[in-house]
C-alpha cells in the first residue's frame, strides 16, 4: 500500500500528464504504447520513458514488454488521478493516513475546507478476479467488455448516487464529491458492528431495521448487507458501503432484501440470541413503504 500523500506530493506535472495519457489510452488498449503516451502529452519519447521509470517504481504504473513496450495504470495510479481532480476542485487540500482496507475498497483520511475531516474511498472492483465480480454485479450485467478501471469508476458513481439520494433521511455517510473510482465523504464516527459488544442489542437491531426500512421507502435496497456494513455509536447506527444497491423496482430487489434481512438477523441471533422472524421483518419493511 502506497502513502498517497507522500507519493502525490512527489510527482511533477509531467508525470500526472503521463498517468492521464495512460488512462486515456486504456479506453481502447490494454497496454498503452510509449509513442502514444508521447503523442498525448507532447513530451519526447525519451522524457516519457524516464518519467515512466519513476512511475513504475512508485507502483503507479505497470510495464509490459512483448512485441512492443506498453504501460497500464495500476490502482495506485488511478488513485492519484482522482486525488489530483479533488485537489483541483478544492474538495480536499491535504491527505492523511489509511483508515481502512476492505475486500473491494481502500479508505484514507483527508481534510477539506475549514479543516473539515473527510474520508476518501477508492473502489477496487475485483481486478484480480474480475470475471467473478462481473457475474455478481447487477450494474455490469449486459456489458460485453468492461475493464477493472471502468468497473471501479461505475461502482463509485452508483454508490455516490445512492448516498446523495438517501442522505440525510437515511443514516449514511455524507457524500461530498466523486471522481473516477473515488468518493469523498464525511467521516463516520463509531465502530464496525462486527467488532463491538453491544450493551443494548435489541435497540441497535431495531435501529438497523428502521434504517433499512427508510432506505426502502426511498427506493433502495442495500444489496450486500451484513454486520460489516454497519457502524455503531452511542447515538445510533450508520449504514455504509452502497455500491451494490438496487432500486426497489428491480426484479432482484425482493431477493436481495430478503438476503440483507436474513444476514443481519442471523448475526444478532448468533451473537446475542435475539430471535426475529425474517419473513415478518421483511414484510414490515415493505409495508411501511
mmCIF file of C-alpha atoms in Angstrom:
data_model
loop_
_atom_site.group_PDB
_atom_site.id
_atom_site.type_symbol
_atom_site.label_atom_id
_atom_site.label_comp_id
_atom_site.label_asym_id
_atom_site.label_seq_id
_atom_site.Cartn_x
_atom_site.Cartn_y
_atom_site.Cartn_z
ATOM 1 C CA UNK A 1 0.000 0.000 0.000
ATOM 2 C CA UNK A 2 1.443 3.369 -1.003
ATOM 3 C CA UNK A 3 1.406 6.501 1.139
ATOM 4 C CA UNK A 4 -0.906 8.555 -1.059
ATOM 5 C CA UNK A 5 0.098 11.889 0.462
ATOM 6 C CA UNK A 6 3.826 11.309 0.048
ATOM 7 C CA UNK A 7 3.526 9.943 -3.490
ATOM 8 C CA UNK A 8 1.172 12.697 -4.676
ATOM 9 C CA UNK A 9 3.494 15.432 -3.369
ATOM 10 C CA UNK A 10 6.493 13.801 -5.052
ATOM 11 C CA UNK A 11 5.043 13.883 -8.568
ATOM 12 C CA UNK A 12 5.774 16.617 -11.103
ATOM 13 C CA UNK A 13 3.099 17.891 -13.546
ATOM 14 C CA UNK A 14 4.534 15.913 -16.471
ATOM 15 C CA UNK A 15 4.135 12.682 -14.513
ATOM 16 C CA UNK A 16 0.462 13.451 -13.875
ATOM 17 C CA UNK A 17 0.118 14.124 -17.615
ATOM 18 C CA UNK A 18 1.606 10.712 -18.345
ATOM 19 C CA UNK A 19 -0.782 8.990 -15.940
ATOM 20 C CA UNK A 20 -3.709 10.727 -17.667
ATOM 21 C CA UNK A 21 -2.309 9.668 -21.043
ATOM 22 C CA UNK A 22 -2.203 6.024 -19.948
ATOM 23 C CA UNK A 23 -5.749 6.296 -18.608
ATOM 24 C CA UNK A 24 -6.932 7.744 -21.919
ATOM 25 C CA UNK A 25 -5.118 5.064 -23.902
ATOM 26 C CA UNK A 26 -6.629 2.278 -21.808
ATOM 27 C CA UNK A 27 -10.053 3.165 -23.210
ATOM 28 C CA UNK A 28 -9.042 1.331 -26.375
ATOM 29 C CA UNK A 29 -5.898 -0.638 -25.481
ATOM 30 C CA UNK A 30 -4.988 -2.928 -22.622
ATOM 31 C CA UNK A 31 -1.367 -1.712 -22.786
ATOM 32 C CA UNK A 32 -0.576 1.822 -23.994
ATOM 33 C CA UNK A 33 2.496 2.243 -26.203
ATOM 34 C CA UNK A 34 5.210 4.760 -25.317
ATOM 35 C CA UNK A 35 4.765 6.593 -28.638
ATOM 36 C CA UNK A 36 1.035 7.039 -27.912
ATOM 37 C CA UNK A 37 1.816 8.453 -24.472
ATOM 38 C CA UNK A 38 4.333 10.838 -26.034
ATOM 39 C CA UNK A 39 1.801 11.980 -28.636
ATOM 40 C CA UNK A 40 -0.851 12.617 -25.974
ATOM 41 C CA UNK A 41 1.451 14.541 -23.622
ATOM 42 C CA UNK A 42 3.589 16.393 -26.171
ATOM 43 C CA UNK A 43 6.721 15.080 -24.458
ATOM 44 C CA UNK A 44 9.584 13.311 -26.209
ATOM 45 C CA UNK A 45 9.671 9.517 -26.007
ATOM 46 C CA UNK A 46 12.950 9.780 -24.109
ATOM 47 C CA UNK A 47 11.353 12.039 -21.478
ATOM 48 C CA UNK A 48 8.294 9.776 -21.291
ATOM 49 C CA UNK A 49 10.434 6.687 -20.706
ATOM 50 C CA UNK A 50 12.403 8.492 -17.996
ATOM 51 C CA UNK A 51 9.231 9.554 -16.194
ATOM 52 C CA UNK A 52 7.632 6.122 -16.629
ATOM 53 C CA UNK A 53 10.583 4.565 -14.844
ATOM 54 C CA UNK A 54 9.737 6.639 -11.778
ATOM 55 C CA UNK A 55 6.009 5.901 -12.050
ATOM 56 C CA UNK A 56 6.601 2.157 -12.175
ATOM 57 C CA UNK A 57 8.998 2.374 -9.225
ATOM 58 C CA UNK A 58 6.273 4.174 -7.274
ATOM 59 C CA UNK A 59 3.855 1.346 -8.144
ATOM 60 C CA UNK A 60 1.559 3.671 -10.097
ATOM 61 C CA UNK A 61 2.000 2.020 -13.492
ATOM 62 C CA UNK A 62 2.930 -1.389 -14.848
ATOM 63 C CA UNK A 63 5.253 -2.134 -17.792
ATOM 64 C CA UNK A 64 4.666 -4.743 -20.486
ATOM 65 C CA UNK A 65 7.371 -5.832 -22.888
ATOM 66 C CA UNK A 66 6.358 -8.037 -25.811
ATOM 67 C CA UNK A 67 6.142 -7.181 -29.460
ATOM 68 C CA UNK A 68 6.007 -3.592 -28.208
ATOM 69 C CA UNK A 69 6.582 -1.790 -24.906
ATOM 70 C CA UNK A 70 3.372 -0.676 -23.262
ATOM 71 C CA UNK A 71 2.109 0.565 -19.923
ATOM 72 C CA UNK A 72 -1.025 0.203 -17.870
ATOM 73 C CA UNK A 73 -2.287 2.075 -14.823
ATOM 74 C CA UNK A 74 -2.273 0.271 -11.513
ATOM 75 C CA UNK A 75 -4.914 1.066 -8.926
ATOM 76 C CA UNK A 76 -2.460 3.333 -7.106
ATOM 77 C CA UNK A 77 -2.011 5.396 -10.270
ATOM 78 C CA UNK A 78 -5.776 5.669 -10.690
ATOM 79 C CA UNK A 79 -5.981 6.812 -7.048
ATOM 80 C CA UNK A 80 -3.505 9.599 -7.749
ATOM 81 C CA UNK A 81 -5.523 10.845 -10.739
ATOM 82 C CA UNK A 82 -8.664 11.019 -8.604
ATOM 83 C CA UNK A 83 -6.785 12.837 -5.828
ATOM 84 C CA UNK A 84 -5.447 15.323 -8.386
ATOM 85 C CA UNK A 85 -9.010 16.065 -9.521
ATOM 86 C CA UNK A 86 -10.234 16.579 -5.942
ATOM 87 C CA UNK A 87 -7.349 18.962 -5.236
ATOM 88 C CA UNK A 88 -8.063 20.972 -8.406
ATOM 89 C CA UNK A 89 -11.716 21.242 -7.402
ATOM 90 C CA UNK A 90 -10.698 22.345 -3.898
ATOM 91 C CA UNK A 91 -12.653 19.420 -2.441
ATOM 92 C CA UNK A 92 -9.637 18.375 -0.385
ATOM 93 C CA UNK A 93 -6.453 20.230 0.491
ATOM 94 C CA UNK A 94 -4.473 17.603 2.396
ATOM 95 C CA UNK A 95 -4.291 13.848 2.814
ATOM 96 C CA UNK A 96 -3.909 11.719 5.897
ATOM 97 C CA UNK A 97 -3.231 8.091 6.637
ATOM 98 C CA UNK A 98 -5.038 4.860 5.964
ATOM 99 C CA UNK A 99 -8.433 4.455 7.631
ATOM 100 C CA UNK A 100 -9.359 1.012 6.402
ATOM 101 C CA UNK A 101 -8.964 -1.664 3.745
ATOM 102 C CA UNK A 102 -11.888 -3.799 2.598
ATOM 103 C CA UNK A 103 -12.320 -6.559 0.058
ATOM 104 C CA UNK A 104 -13.024 -4.050 -2.684
ATOM 105 C CA UNK A 105 -12.065 -0.648 -1.322
ATOM 106 C CA UNK A 106 -9.368 1.397 0.378
ATOM 107 C CA UNK A 107 -10.213 4.409 2.568
ATOM 108 C CA UNK A 108 -7.827 7.191 3.557
ATOM 109 C CA UNK A 109 -8.236 10.341 5.629
ATOM 110 C CA UNK A 110 -8.316 13.841 4.132
ATOM 111 C CA UNK A 111 -9.028 17.431 5.111
ATOM 112 C CA UNK A 112 -11.433 19.753 3.348
ATOM 113 C CA UNK A 113 -12.152 23.464 3.527
ATOM 114 C CA UNK A 114 -12.362 24.772 7.070
ATOM 115 C CA UNK A 115 -10.228 21.834 8.208
ATOM 116 C CA UNK A 116 -13.226 19.517 7.993
ATOM 117 C CA UNK A 117 -12.283 15.864 8.427
ATOM 118 C CA UNK A 118 -13.177 13.792 5.378
ATOM 119 C CA UNK A 119 -12.653 10.274 4.065
ATOM 120 C CA UNK A 120 -11.679 9.283 0.525
ATOM 121 C CA UNK A 121 -12.903 5.862 -0.567
ATOM 122 C CA UNK A 122 -11.200 4.231 -3.568
ATOM 123 C CA UNK A 123 -13.141 1.396 -5.163
ATOM 124 C CA UNK A 124 -11.217 -1.745 -6.044
ATOM 125 C CA UNK A 125 -13.659 -3.614 -8.242
ATOM 126 C CA UNK A 126 -12.069 -7.040 -8.274
ATOM 127 C CA UNK A 127 -9.131 -6.589 -10.629
ATOM 128 C CA UNK A 128 -7.679 -9.986 -9.708
ATOM 129 C CA UNK A 129 -10.902 -11.948 -10.149
ATOM 130 C CA UNK A 130 -12.868 -9.731 -12.460
ATOM 131 C CA UNK A 131 -14.983 -12.380 -14.211
ATOM 132 C CA UNK A 132 -16.405 -13.474 -10.864
ATOM 133 C CA UNK A 133 -17.051 -9.860 -9.853
ATOM 134 C CA UNK A 134 -18.872 -9.148 -13.113
ATOM 135 C CA UNK A 135 -21.204 -12.103 -12.576
ATOM 136 C CA UNK A 136 -22.213 -10.743 -9.159
ATOM 137 C CA UNK A 137 -22.786 -7.093 -10.083
ATOM 138 C CA UNK A 138 -26.153 -6.020 -11.468
ATOM 139 C CA UNK A 139 -24.639 -2.836 -12.916
ATOM 140 C CA UNK A 140 -22.159 -4.863 -15.004
ATOM 141 C CA UNK A 141 -24.614 -7.337 -16.485
ATOM 142 C CA UNK A 142 -25.137 -6.919 -20.212
ATOM 143 C CA UNK A 143 -21.883 -5.034 -20.749
ATOM 144 C CA UNK A 144 -19.835 -7.156 -23.165
ATOM 145 C CA UNK A 145 -16.376 -5.881 -22.248
ATOM 146 C CA UNK A 146 -15.657 -3.916 -19.114
ATOM 147 C CA UNK A 147 -12.197 -3.194 -17.707
ATOM 148 C CA UNK A 148 -11.477 -3.219 -13.987
ATOM 149 C CA UNK A 149 -10.775 0.503 -14.304
ATOM 150 C CA UNK A 150 -14.183 1.322 -15.786
ATOM 151 C CA UNK A 151 -15.974 -1.094 -13.449
ATOM 152 C CA UNK A 152 -14.460 0.594 -10.390
ATOM 153 C CA UNK A 153 -15.483 4.025 -11.650
ATOM 154 C CA UNK A 154 -19.002 2.738 -12.322
ATOM 155 C CA UNK A 155 -19.234 1.288 -8.799
ATOM 156 C CA UNK A 156 -18.188 4.630 -7.293
ATOM 157 C CA UNK A 157 -20.708 6.505 -9.428
ATOM 158 C CA UNK A 158 -23.506 4.167 -8.341
ATOM 159 C CA UNK A 159 -22.598 4.398 -4.675
ATOM 160 C CA UNK A 160 -22.301 8.191 -4.822
ATOM 161 C CA UNK A 161 -25.765 8.477 -6.404
ATOM 162 C CA UNK A 162 -27.269 6.211 -3.747
ATOM 163 C CA UNK A 163 -25.663 8.247 -0.963
ATOM 164 C CA UNK A 164 -26.893 11.529 -2.474
ATOM 165 C CA UNK A 165 -30.425 10.154 -2.816
ATOM 166 C CA UNK A 166 -30.510 8.738 0.717
ATOM 167 C CA UNK A 167 -28.638 11.380 2.754
ATOM 168 C CA UNK A 168 -29.678 12.688 5.273
ATOM 169 C CA UNK A 169 -33.030 10.883 5.532
ATOM 170 C CA UNK A 170 -31.145 7.610 5.940
ATOM 171 C CA UNK A 171 -28.124 7.447 8.218
ATOM 172 C CA UNK A 172 -25.384 7.053 5.583
ATOM 173 C CA UNK A 173 -22.045 8.853 5.103
ATOM 174 C CA UNK A 174 -22.443 12.384 3.770
ATOM 175 C CA UNK A 175 -21.491 12.402 0.065
ATOM 176 C CA UNK A 176 -19.173 15.299 -0.868
ATOM 177 C CA UNK A 177 -17.628 14.603 -4.289
ATOM 178 C CA UNK A 178 -16.954 11.815 -6.767
ATOM 179 C CA UNK A 179 -14.268 11.356 -9.427
ATOM 180 C CA UNK A 180 -13.292 8.226 -11.331
ATOM 181 C CA UNK A 181 -13.383 5.351 -8.800
ATOM 182 C CA UNK A 182 -13.180 7.574 -5.709
ATOM 183 C CA UNK A 183 -15.733 9.160 -3.382
ATOM 184 C CA UNK A 184 -15.089 11.908 -0.856
ATOM 185 C CA UNK A 185 -17.471 11.633 2.089
ATOM 186 C CA UNK A 186 -17.950 12.752 5.640
ATOM 187 C CA UNK A 187 -16.216 10.799 8.358
ATOM 188 C CA UNK A 188 -18.434 8.273 10.155
ATOM 189 C CA UNK A 189 -17.946 8.161 13.906
ATOM 190 C CA UNK A 190 -18.152 4.846 15.700
ATOM 191 C CA UNK A 191 -17.057 1.236 15.282
ATOM 192 C CA UNK A 192 -17.939 -1.584 12.919
ATOM 193 C CA UNK A 193 -20.790 -3.644 14.340
ATOM 194 C CA UNK A 194 -18.852 -6.898 13.942
ATOM 195 C CA UNK A 195 -16.066 -5.610 16.207
ATOM 196 C CA UNK A 196 -18.066 -4.495 19.264
ATOM 197 C CA UNK A 197 -20.114 -5.998 22.080
ATOM 198 C CA UNK A 198 -23.407 -4.106 22.332
ATOM 199 C CA UNK A 199 -24.946 -3.346 25.720
ATOM 200 C CA UNK A 200 -28.415 -2.824 24.184
ATOM 201 C CA UNK A 201 -28.501 -5.119 21.153
ATOM 202 C CA UNK A 202 -32.307 -5.044 20.770
ATOM 203 C CA UNK A 203 -32.243 -1.254 20.428
ATOM 204 C CA UNK A 204 -29.483 -1.367 17.835
ATOM 205 C CA UNK A 205 -31.215 -4.105 15.851
ATOM 206 C CA UNK A 206 -34.424 -2.041 15.797
ATOM 207 C CA UNK A 207 -32.395 0.971 14.639
ATOM 208 C CA UNK A 208 -30.789 -1.033 11.824
ATOM 209 C CA UNK A 209 -34.127 -2.388 10.631
ATOM 210 C CA UNK A 210 -35.517 1.143 10.789
ATOM 211 C CA UNK A 211 -32.742 2.422 8.519
ATOM 212 C CA UNK A 212 -33.278 -0.411 6.031
ATOM 213 C CA UNK A 213 -36.990 0.419 6.031
ATOM 214 C CA UNK A 214 -36.323 4.116 5.430
ATOM 215 C CA UNK A 215 -33.985 3.256 2.559
ATOM 216 C CA UNK A 216 -36.688 1.024 1.089
ATOM 217 C CA UNK A 217 -39.208 3.866 1.366
ATOM 218 C CA UNK A 218 -36.781 5.997 -0.614
ATOM 219 C CA UNK A 219 -36.440 3.392 -3.318
ATOM 220 C CA UNK A 220 -33.282 1.476 -2.359
ATOM 221 C CA UNK A 221 -32.240 -1.978 -1.189
ATOM 222 C CA UNK A 222 -28.668 -2.190 0.100
ATOM 223 C CA UNK A 223 -27.960 -5.443 -1.713
ATOM 224 C CA UNK A 224 -24.847 -6.554 0.183
ATOM 225 C CA UNK A 225 -25.806 -6.024 3.809
ATOM 226 C CA UNK A 226 -24.229 -7.632 6.866
ATOM 227 C CA UNK A 227 -22.658 -6.775 10.218
ATOM 228 C CA UNK A 228 -19.646 -5.454 8.272
ATOM 229 C CA UNK A 229 -21.698 -2.638 6.699
ATOM 230 C CA UNK A 230 -22.925 -1.076 9.954
ATOM 231 C CA UNK A 231 -21.075 1.457 12.081
ATOM 232 C CA UNK A 232 -22.441 1.841 15.596
ATOM 233 C CA UNK A 233 -22.003 4.616 18.130
ATOM 234 C CA UNK A 234 -23.790 5.812 21.255
ATOM 235 C CA UNK A 235 -26.103 7.926 19.088
ATOM 236 C CA UNK A 236 -27.176 5.192 16.695
ATOM 237 C CA UNK A 237 -26.166 3.385 13.521
ATOM 238 C CA UNK A 238 -24.791 4.349 10.112
ATOM 239 C CA UNK A 239 -25.197 2.099 7.072
ATOM 240 C CA UNK A 240 -22.133 2.109 4.819
ATOM 241 C CA UNK A 241 -20.958 0.565 1.520
ATOM 242 C CA UNK A 242 -23.718 1.069 -1.069
ATOM 243 C CA UNK A 243 -22.111 0.233 -4.465
ATOM 244 C CA UNK A 244 -24.339 -2.809 -4.935
ATOM 245 C CA UNK A 245 -27.564 -1.004 -4.014
ATOM 246 C CA UNK A 246 -30.517 -1.686 -6.296
ATOM 247 C CA UNK A 247 -33.779 0.131 -6.882
ATOM 248 C CA UNK A 248 -36.848 -1.335 -5.203
ATOM 249 C CA UNK A 249 -38.342 -1.597 -8.696
ATOM 250 C CA UNK A 250 -35.572 -4.020 -9.725
ATOM 251 C CA UNK A 251 -36.507 -7.650 -10.339
ATOM 252 C CA UNK A 252 -33.815 -8.662 -7.848
ATOM 253 C CA UNK A 253 -34.972 -6.265 -5.095
ATOM 254 C CA UNK A 254 -37.090 -8.728 -3.078
ATOM 255 C CA UNK A 255 -34.436 -11.442 -3.212
ATOM 256 C CA UNK A 256 -31.692 -9.028 -2.128
ATOM 257 C CA UNK A 257 -33.822 -7.503 0.629
ATOM 258 C CA UNK A 258 -34.556 -10.990 1.964
ATOM 259 C CA UNK A 259 -30.843 -11.788 1.963
ATOM 260 C CA UNK A 260 -29.971 -8.473 3.660
ATOM 261 C CA UNK A 261 -32.541 -9.066 6.392
ATOM 262 C CA UNK A 262 -31.534 -12.699 6.888
ATOM 263 C CA UNK A 263 -27.839 -11.743 7.160
ATOM 264 C CA UNK A 264 -28.344 -9.217 9.941
ATOM 265 C CA UNK A 265 -30.897 -11.328 11.836
ATOM 266 C CA UNK A 266 -28.576 -14.334 11.680
ATOM 267 C CA UNK A 267 -25.773 -12.213 13.150
ATOM 268 C CA UNK A 268 -27.901 -10.961 16.073
ATOM 269 C CA UNK A 269 -29.247 -14.439 16.677
ATOM 270 C CA UNK A 270 -25.773 -15.956 16.734
ATOM 271 C CA UNK A 271 -24.080 -13.301 18.872
ATOM 272 C CA UNK A 272 -26.916 -12.030 21.103
ATOM 273 C CA UNK A 273 -29.510 -14.841 20.961
ATOM 274 C CA UNK A 274 -32.114 -12.411 19.646
ATOM 275 C CA UNK A 275 -34.711 -14.206 17.555
ATOM 276 C CA UNK A 276 -36.719 -12.426 14.860
ATOM 277 C CA UNK A 277 -38.705 -13.924 12.002
ATOM 278 C CA UNK A 278 -37.016 -12.836 8.735
ATOM 279 C CA UNK A 279 -40.257 -13.002 6.766
ATOM 280 C CA UNK A 280 -42.088 -10.814 9.298
ATOM 281 C CA UNK A 281 -39.258 -8.268 9.366
ATOM 282 C CA UNK A 282 -39.165 -8.113 5.585
ATOM 283 C CA UNK A 283 -42.940 -7.686 5.383
ATOM 284 C CA UNK A 284 -42.756 -4.919 7.989
ATOM 285 C CA UNK A 285 -40.107 -3.080 5.954
ATOM 286 C CA UNK A 286 -42.168 -3.340 2.772
ATOM 287 C CA UNK A 287 -45.496 -2.469 4.421
ATOM 288 C CA UNK A 288 -44.074 0.695 5.963
ATOM 289 C CA UNK A 289 -43.023 1.817 2.497
#
